[in-house]
Coordinates of C-alpha atoms in Angstrom, one line a residue:
X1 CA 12.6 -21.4 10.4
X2 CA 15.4 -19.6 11.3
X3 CA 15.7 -16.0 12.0
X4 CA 17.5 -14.1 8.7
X5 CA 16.5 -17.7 6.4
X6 CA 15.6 -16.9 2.7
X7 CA 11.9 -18.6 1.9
X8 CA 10.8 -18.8 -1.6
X9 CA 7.1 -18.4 -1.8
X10 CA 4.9 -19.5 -4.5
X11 CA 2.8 -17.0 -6.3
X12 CA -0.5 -17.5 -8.1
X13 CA 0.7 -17.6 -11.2
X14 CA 3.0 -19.9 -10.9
X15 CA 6.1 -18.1 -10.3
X16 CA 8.2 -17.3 -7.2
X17 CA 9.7 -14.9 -4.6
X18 CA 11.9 -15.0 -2.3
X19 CA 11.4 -13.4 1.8
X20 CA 13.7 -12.9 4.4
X21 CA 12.1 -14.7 8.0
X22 CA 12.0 -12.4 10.9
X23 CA 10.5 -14.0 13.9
X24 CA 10.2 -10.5 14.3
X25 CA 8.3 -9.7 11.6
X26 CA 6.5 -6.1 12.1
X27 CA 2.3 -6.8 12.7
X28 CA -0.5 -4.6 11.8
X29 CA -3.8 -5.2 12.7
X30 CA -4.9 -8.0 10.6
X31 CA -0.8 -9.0 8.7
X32 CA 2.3 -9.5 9.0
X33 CA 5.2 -8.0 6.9
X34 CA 8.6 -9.6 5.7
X35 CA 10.6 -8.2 3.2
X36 CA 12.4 -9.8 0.1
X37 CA 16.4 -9.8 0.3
X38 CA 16.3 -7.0 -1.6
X39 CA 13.6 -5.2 0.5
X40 CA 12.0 -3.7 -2.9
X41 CA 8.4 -5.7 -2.4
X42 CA 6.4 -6.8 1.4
X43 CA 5.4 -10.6 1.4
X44 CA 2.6 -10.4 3.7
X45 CA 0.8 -13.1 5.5
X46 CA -2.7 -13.1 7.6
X47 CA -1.7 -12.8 11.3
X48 CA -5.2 -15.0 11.4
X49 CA -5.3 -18.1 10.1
X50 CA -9.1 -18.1 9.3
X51 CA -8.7 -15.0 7.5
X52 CA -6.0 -16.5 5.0
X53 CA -8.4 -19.0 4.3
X54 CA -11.5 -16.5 4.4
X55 CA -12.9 -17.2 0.5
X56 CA -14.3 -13.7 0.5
X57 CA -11.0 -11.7 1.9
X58 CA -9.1 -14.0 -1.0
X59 CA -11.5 -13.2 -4.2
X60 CA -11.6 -9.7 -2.4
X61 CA -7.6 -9.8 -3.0
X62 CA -7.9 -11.2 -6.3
X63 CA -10.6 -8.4 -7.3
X64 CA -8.4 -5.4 -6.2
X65 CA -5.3 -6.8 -7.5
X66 CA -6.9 -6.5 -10.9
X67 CA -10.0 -4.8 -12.7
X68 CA -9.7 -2.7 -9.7
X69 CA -6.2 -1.7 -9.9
X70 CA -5.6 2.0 -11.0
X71 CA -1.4 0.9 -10.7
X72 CA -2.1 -1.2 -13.9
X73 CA -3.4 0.0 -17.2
X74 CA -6.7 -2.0 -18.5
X75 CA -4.7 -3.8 -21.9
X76 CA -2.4 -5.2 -18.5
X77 CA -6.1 -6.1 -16.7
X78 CA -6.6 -3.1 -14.4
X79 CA -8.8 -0.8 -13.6
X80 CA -10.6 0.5 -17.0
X81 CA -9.8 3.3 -18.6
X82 CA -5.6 3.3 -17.2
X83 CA -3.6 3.9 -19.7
X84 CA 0.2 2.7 -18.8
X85 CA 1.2 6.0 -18.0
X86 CA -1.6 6.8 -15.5
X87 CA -0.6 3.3 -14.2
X88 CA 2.8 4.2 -13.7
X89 CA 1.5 7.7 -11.9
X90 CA -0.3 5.5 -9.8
X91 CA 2.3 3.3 -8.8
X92 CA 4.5 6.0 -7.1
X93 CA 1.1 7.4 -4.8
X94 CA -0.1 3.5 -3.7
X95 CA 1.1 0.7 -1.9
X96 CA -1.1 -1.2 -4.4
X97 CA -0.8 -5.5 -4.2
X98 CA 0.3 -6.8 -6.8
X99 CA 0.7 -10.7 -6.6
X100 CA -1.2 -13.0 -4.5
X101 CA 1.0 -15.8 -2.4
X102 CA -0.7 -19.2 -3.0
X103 CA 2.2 -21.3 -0.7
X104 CA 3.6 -21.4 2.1
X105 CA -0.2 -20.1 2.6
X106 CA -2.0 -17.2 1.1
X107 CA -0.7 -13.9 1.2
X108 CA 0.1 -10.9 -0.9
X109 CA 3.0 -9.0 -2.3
X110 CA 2.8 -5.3 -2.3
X111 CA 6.0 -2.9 -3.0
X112 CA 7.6 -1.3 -0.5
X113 CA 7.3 2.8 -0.1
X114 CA 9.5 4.7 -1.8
X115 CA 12.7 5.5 0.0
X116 CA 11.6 9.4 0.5
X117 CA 8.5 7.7 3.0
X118 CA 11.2 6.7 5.3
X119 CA 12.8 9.2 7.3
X120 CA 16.7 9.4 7.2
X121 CA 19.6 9.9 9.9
X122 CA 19.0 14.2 9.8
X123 CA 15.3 13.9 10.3
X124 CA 15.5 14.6 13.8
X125 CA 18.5 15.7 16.2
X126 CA 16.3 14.7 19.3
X127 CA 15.2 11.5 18.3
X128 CA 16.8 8.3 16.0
X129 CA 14.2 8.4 13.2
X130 CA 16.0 6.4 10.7
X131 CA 14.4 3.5 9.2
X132 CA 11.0 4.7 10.3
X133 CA 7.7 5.4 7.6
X134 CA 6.8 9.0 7.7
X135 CA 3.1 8.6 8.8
X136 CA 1.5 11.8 8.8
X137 CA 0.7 12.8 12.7
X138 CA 5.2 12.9 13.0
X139 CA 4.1 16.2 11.1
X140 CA 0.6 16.9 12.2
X141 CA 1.3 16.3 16.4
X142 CA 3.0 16.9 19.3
X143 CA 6.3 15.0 17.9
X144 CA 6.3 17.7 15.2
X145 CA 8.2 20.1 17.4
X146 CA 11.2 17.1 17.2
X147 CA 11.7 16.7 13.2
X148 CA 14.4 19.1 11.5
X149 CA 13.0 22.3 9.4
X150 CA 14.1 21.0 6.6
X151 CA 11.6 17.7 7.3
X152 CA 8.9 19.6 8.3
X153 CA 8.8 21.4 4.2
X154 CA 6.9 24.8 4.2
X155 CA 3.3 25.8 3.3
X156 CA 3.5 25.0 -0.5
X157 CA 5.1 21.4 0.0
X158 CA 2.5 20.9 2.2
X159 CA -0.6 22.0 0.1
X160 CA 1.3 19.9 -2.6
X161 CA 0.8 16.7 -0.1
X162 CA -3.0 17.7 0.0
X163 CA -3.1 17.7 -3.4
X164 CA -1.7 14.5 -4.3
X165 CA -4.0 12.8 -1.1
X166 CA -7.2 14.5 -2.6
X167 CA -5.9 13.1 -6.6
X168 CA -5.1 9.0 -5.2
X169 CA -8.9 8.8 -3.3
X170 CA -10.6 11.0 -6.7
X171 CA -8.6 7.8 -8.2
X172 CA -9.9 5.0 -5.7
X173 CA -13.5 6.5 -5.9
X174 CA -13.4 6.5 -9.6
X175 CA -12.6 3.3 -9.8
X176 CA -15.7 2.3 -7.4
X177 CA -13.9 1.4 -3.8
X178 CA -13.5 2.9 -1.1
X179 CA -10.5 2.7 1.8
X180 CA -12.5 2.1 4.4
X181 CA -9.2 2.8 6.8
X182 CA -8.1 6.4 5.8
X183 CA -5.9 7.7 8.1
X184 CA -2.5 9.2 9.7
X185 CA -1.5 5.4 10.1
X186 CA -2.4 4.5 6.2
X187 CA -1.3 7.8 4.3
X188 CA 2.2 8.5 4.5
X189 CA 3.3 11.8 3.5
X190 CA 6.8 13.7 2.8
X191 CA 6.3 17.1 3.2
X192 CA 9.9 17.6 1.3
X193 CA 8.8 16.8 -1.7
X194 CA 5.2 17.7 -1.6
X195 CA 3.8 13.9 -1.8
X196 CA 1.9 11.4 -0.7
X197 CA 1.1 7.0 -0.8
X198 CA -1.8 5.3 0.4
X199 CA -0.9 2.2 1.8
X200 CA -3.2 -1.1 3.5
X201 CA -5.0 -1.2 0.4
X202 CA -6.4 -5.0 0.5
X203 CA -9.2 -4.2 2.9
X204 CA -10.5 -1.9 0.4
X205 CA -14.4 -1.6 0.2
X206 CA -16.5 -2.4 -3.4
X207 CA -20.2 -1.5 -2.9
X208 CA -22.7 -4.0 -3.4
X209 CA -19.9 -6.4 -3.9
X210 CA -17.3 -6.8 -0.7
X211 CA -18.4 -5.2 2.7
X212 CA -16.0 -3.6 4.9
X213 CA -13.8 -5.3 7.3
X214 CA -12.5 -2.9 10.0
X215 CA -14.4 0.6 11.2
X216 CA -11.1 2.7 11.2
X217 CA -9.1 4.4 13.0
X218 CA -9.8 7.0 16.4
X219 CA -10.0 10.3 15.2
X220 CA -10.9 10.0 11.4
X221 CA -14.4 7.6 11.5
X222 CA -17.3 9.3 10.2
X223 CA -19.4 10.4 13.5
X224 CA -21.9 8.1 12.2
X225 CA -19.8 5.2 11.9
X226 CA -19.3 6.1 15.3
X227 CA -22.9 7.0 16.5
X228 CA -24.1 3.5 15.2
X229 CA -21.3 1.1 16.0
X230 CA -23.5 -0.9 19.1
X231 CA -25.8 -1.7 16.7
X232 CA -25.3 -5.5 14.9
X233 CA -23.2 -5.6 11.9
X234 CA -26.7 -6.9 9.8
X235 CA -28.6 -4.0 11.6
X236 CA -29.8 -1.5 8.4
X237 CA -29.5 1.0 10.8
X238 CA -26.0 0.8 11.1
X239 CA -23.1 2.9 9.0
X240 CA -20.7 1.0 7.8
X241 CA -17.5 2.5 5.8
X242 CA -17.9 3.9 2.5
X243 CA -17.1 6.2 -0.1
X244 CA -18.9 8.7 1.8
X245 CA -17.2 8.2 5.2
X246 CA -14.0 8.5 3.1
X247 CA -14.9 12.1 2.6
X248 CA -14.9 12.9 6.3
X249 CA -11.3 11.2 6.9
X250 CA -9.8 13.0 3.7
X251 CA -10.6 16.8 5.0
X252 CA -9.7 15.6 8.7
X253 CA -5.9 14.8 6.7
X254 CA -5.8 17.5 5.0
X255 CA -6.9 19.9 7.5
X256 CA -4.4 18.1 9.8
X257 CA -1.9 18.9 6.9
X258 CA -2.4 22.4 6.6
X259 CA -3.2 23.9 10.4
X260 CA -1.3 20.2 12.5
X261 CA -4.5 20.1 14.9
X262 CA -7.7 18.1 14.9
X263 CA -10.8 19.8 13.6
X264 CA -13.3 18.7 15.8
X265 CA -10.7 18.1 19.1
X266 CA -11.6 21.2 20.9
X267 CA -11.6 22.5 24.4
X268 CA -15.7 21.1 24.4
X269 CA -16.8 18.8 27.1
X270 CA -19.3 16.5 26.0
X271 CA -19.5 14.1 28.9
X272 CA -18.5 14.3 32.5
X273 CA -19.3 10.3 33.0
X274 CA -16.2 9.4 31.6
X275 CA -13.0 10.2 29.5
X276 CA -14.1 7.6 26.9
X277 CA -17.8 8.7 27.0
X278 CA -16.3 12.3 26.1
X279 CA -14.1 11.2 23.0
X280 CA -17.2 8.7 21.9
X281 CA -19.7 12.0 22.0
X282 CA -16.8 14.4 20.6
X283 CA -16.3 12.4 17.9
X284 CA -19.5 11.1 17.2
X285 CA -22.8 12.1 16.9
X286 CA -22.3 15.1 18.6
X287 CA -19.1 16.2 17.2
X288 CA -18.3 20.1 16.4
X289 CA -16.1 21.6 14.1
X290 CA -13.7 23.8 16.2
X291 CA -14.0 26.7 13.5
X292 CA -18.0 26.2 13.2
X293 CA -19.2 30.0 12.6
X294 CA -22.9 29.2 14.6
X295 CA -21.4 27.2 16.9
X296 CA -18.3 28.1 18.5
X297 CA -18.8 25.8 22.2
X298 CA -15.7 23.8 21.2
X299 CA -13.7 26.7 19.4
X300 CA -10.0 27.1 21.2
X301 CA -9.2 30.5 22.5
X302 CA -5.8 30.7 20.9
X303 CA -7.6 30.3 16.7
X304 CA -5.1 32.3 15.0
X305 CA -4.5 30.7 11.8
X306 CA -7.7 29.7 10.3
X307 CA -9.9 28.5 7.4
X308 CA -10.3 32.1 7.2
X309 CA -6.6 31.9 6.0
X310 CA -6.6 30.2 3.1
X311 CA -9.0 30.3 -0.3
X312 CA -12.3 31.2 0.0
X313 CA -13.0 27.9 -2.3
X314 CA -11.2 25.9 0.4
X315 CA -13.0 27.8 3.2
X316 CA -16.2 27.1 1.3
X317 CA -15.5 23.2 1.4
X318 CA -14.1 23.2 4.8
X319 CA -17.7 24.2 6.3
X320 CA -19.1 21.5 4.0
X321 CA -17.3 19.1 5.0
X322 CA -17.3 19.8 8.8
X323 CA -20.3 22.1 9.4
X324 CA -23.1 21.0 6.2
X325 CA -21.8 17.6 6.4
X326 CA -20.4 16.7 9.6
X327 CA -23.9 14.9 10.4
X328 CA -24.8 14.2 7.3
X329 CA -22.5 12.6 4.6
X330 CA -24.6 13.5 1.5
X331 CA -23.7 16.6 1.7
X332 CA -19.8 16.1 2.0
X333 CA -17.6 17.3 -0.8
X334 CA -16.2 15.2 -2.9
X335 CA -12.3 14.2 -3.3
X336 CA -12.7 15.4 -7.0
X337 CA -13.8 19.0 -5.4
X338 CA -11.0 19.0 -2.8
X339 CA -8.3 18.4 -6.2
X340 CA -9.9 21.1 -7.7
X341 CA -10.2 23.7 -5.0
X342 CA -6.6 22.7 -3.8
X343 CA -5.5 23.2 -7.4
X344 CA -6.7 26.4 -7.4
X345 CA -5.1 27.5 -3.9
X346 CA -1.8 26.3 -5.4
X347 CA -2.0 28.9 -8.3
X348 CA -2.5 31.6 -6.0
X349 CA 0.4 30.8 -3.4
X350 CA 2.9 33.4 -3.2
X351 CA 6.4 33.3 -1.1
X352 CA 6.7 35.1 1.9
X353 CA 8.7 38.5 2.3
X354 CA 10.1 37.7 5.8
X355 CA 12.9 35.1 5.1
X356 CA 12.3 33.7 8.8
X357 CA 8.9 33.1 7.8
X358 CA 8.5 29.2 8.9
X359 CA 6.0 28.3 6.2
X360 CA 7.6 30.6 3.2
X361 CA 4.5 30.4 1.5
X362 CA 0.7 31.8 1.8
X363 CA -2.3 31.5 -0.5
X364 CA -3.2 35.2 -1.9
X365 CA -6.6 35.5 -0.5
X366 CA -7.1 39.5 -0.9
X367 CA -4.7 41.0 -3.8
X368 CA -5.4 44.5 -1.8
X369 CA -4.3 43.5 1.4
X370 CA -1.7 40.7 0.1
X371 CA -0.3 39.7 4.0
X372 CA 1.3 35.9 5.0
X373 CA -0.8 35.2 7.6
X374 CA 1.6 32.9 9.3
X375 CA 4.0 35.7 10.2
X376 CA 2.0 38.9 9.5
X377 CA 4.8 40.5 6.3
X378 CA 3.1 42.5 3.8
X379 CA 4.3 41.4 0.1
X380 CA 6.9 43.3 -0.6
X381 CA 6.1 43.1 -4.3
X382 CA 3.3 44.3 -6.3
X383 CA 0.9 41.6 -6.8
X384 CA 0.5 40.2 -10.7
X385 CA -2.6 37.8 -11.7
X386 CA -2.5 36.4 -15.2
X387 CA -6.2 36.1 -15.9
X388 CA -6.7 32.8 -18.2
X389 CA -9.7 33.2 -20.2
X390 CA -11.3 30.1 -22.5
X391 CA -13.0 30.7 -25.7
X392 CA -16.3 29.8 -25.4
X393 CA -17.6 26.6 -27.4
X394 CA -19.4 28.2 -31.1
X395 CA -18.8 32.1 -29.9
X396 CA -15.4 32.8 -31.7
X397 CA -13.8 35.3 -30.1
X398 CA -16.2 35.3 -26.7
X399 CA -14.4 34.4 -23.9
X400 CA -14.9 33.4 -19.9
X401 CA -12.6 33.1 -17.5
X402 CA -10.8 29.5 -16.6
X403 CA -8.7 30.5 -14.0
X404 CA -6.1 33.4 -12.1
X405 CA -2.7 32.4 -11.6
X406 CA -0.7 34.4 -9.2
X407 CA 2.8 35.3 -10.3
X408 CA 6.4 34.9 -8.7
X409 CA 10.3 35.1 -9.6
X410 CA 10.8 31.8 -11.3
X411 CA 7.7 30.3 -11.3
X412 CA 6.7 27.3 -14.1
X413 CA 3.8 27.7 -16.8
X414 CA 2.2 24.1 -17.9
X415 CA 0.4 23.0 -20.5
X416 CA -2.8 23.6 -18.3
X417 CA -2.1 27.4 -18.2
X418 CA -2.1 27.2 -22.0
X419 CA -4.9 24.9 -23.7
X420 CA -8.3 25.1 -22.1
X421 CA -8.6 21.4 -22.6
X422 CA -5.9 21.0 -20.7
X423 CA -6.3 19.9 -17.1
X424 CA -3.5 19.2 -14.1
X425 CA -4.0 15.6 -13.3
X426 CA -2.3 12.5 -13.8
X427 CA -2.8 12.9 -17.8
X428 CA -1.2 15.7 -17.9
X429 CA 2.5 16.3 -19.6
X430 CA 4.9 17.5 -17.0
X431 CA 7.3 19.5 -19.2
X432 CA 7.5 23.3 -18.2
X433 CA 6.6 25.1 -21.5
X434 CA 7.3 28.9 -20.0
X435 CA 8.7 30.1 -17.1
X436 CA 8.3 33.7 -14.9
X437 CA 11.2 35.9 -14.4
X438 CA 11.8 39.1 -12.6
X439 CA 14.4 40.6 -14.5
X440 CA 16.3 44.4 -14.5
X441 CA 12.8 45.6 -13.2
X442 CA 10.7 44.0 -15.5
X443 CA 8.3 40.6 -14.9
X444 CA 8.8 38.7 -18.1
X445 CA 6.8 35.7 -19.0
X446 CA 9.8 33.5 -21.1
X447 CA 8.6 30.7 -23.6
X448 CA 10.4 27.8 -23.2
X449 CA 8.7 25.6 -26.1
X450 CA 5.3 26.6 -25.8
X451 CA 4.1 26.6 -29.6
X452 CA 1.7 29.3 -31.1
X453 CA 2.4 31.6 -27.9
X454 CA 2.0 35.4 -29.2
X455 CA 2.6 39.4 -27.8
X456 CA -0.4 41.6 -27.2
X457 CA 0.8 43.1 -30.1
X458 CA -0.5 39.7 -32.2
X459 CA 3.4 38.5 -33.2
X460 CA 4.7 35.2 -32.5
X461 CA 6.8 34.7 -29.5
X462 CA 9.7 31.8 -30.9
X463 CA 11.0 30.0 -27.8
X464 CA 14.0 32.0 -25.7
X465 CA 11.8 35.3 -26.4
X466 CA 9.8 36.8 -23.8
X467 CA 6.6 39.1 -22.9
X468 CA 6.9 41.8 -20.7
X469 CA 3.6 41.6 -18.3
X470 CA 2.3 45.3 -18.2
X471 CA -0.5 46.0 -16.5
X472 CA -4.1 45.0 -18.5
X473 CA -1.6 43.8 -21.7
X474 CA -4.1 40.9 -23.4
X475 CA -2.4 37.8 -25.3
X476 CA -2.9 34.3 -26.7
X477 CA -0.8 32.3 -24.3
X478 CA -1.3 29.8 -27.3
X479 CA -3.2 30.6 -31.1
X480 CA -3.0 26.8 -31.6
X481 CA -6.8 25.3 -31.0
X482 CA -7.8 25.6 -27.7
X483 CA -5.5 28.0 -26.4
X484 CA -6.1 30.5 -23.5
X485 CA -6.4 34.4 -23.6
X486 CA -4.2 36.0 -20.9
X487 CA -4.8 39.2 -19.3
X488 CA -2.4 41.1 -16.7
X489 CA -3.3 42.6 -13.9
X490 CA -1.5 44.4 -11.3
X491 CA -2.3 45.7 -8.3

């Protein structure tokens, strides 16, 4: 075959597609890629021949690529319960397959990453980025310092790539697998728009069913995948990846994410026999979180932006994750928790004063000492919290609180800041139904189709009318069933 020659594969069922041949052809640890003419889909083939014609590794392909597929709804034969449009929100956050190749041998065909997961010509005025995937440690490490502002996003873009990590593995573990890989190599993230796709997704792990077939990657494996690897594969005593060891490499990302620096690299010596007996103890079994509040052996001198910085939900899950569970994986949190938690520091992000502020934005930890921690500027604003309240189930008129929302110039209100049934995931309707606006000195909360929304005075609010947000003013974001009671507060 000829370098640049157009090859029309056979799929499974029965149809075709066509691949450009590159003797080149880029090589991962177990495939290699080549792209169709169009370079919209990745015909991939088994750099091992053994493993093409591995039974197991094909019905594991077959599996995934359908009742396990959260990219296609159930009445299609995915992953039960999708509906086509979770399927479709699916599809932009994985790299899922979807074909198997049966000639010129067996293969798969996954689509390519959106074009935002490649970096363009401005990414970098060092370095010619072009062309290149956007795997996370360009934005975590040391080659940070090289990428363009602009590439880098702020603080919110960033918590929004968290988020949408934390809501494809609550996905994956829903459905019953696990990645078994998770890592800077197979999440790639743009921190421009706030997102995030999961990628190598054929060696995924289904309990009981189809055992893992790598360990992972240096630097996210669980400490006891680690700790146990010398022992044989059969050996009980072994760890082997799981859903479980998936909840250590998710808060390693998205720790990465928010502070770029290991958690458990540290200034800590573990062994002086060698520079690979070090790393093996460091980040094994006797690993340390560098912000470990009884241990603080491996914390660097320079800590100045911490998990002190952010919620006290995300603090709280941070020490489980890396202190409670860091040697023991029962107690990690789970990527439904991190979703939530994350959720929650997203509704209390506020901008920066100080427009030189590199991150822009900061999660409002303390409403009476409201300071970005990244550059030290006191709001310049008084702080506003829209309590959300839920009426309690059989107890009209009884209410408890859902959640706090902190308020800024232009800020959207969703249909999850309305109903209490309401919750911001992949079901959720997009459509901004009100909208914050700080207008000739007053905050004004504008309905922009929300139905049934009405004053503290009990009137209806149409939509292009607007409530004034004084302090302790109560109100029915919504009178329709299920709607939330709002109340103001300003500090």
């Amino acid at each position: 075959m000829r370098s640049g020659e157009v090859i029309s594969a056979v799929l499974e069922n029965g149809a075709s597609i066509e691949f450009v041949f590159d003797p080149n052809a880029p090589r991962g640890g177990m495939k290699h890629t080549f792209f169709t003419p169009d370079r919209k889909f990745a015909v991939q083939f088994f750099n091992d021949p053994k493993d093409a014609k591995n039974p197991r590794i094909q019905d594991r392909i077959r599996t995934i690529t359908g009742i396990y597929n959260p990219t296609l709804s159930e009445a299609d034969g995915g992953a039960v319960g999708n509906t086509e449009k979770t399927a479709e929100y699916f599809r932009q956050r994985f790299c899922w397959p979807v074909a198997i190749v049966r000639q010129p041998e067996f293969g798969i065909v996954c689509p390519t990453y959106p074009k935002n997961f490649f970096f363009g010509a401005d990414a970098s005025t060092v370095l010619n980025l072009k062309g290149k995937d956007k795997k996370s440690n360009w934005f975590t490490g040391k080659n940070r310092k090289y990428l363009t502002p602009a590439e880098r996003g702020d603080f919110r873009t960033i918590l929004g790539t968290a988020i949408s990590l934390s809501r494809s593995i609550r996905r994956m573990h829903q459905a019953g697998l696990a990645h078994s890989d998770l890592s800077c190599n197979n999440v790639l993230i743009d921190p421009k728009s706030g997102s995030a796709v999961v990628i190598d997704i054929d060696s995924l792990v289904v309990p009981n069913k189809y055992a893992p077939e790598v360990v992972g990657t240096r630097g996210y494996i669980a400490p006891e995948v680690l700790a146990t690897m010398a022992l044989d594969f059969g050996n009980p005593n072994r760890a082997l990846p799981c859903v479980q060891t998936d909840l250590h490499a998710l808060p390693v990302l998205i720790y990465e994410y928010l502070f770029c620096r290991h958690p458990l690299i540290g200034p800590k010596i573990y062994s002086n026999a060698s520079a690979e007996e070090d790393d093996f103890l460091g980040l094994g079994s006797m690993a340390t979180f560098i912000e470990d509040p009884n241990d603080t052996s491996n914390r660097p001198p320079d800590l100045k932006i911490t998990i002190n910085s952010l919620s006290k939900g995300l603090e709280r899950l941070f020490l489980r994750a890396f202190v409670d569970g860091l040697h023991n994986p029962s107690e990690r949190p789970t990527a439904m928790e991190w979703e939530r938690e994350l959720l929650k520091a997203w509704d209390k992000l506020i901008p920066c004063a100080n427009p030189g502020c590199e991150k822009k934005w900061f999660i409002l930890r303390d409403e009476n000492n409201p300071v970005c921690p990244f550059c030290g500027t006191k709001a310049a604003d008084r702080i506003i919290l829209l309590n959300l309240k839920r009426e309690m189930p059989g107890r009209k008129g009884v209410y408890r609180d859902k959640s706090e929302v902190a308020v800024f110039d232009r800020m959207p209100v969703f249909d999850w800041h309305i109903f209490s049934n309401v919750h911001n995931d992949e079901k959720a309707d997009p459509q901004m139904r009100a909208y914050i606006a700080y207008h000739n000195g007053m905050w004004l909360l504008v309905n922009n189709g929300a139905e049934g929304m009405m004053s503290p005075s009990g009137r209806l609010v149409p939509k292009g009318s607007a409530i004034e947000l004084k302090d302790r003013a109560v109100f029915r974001m919504s009178a329709k069933e299920n709607g939330l009671l709002c109340e103001v507060m300003i500090g």
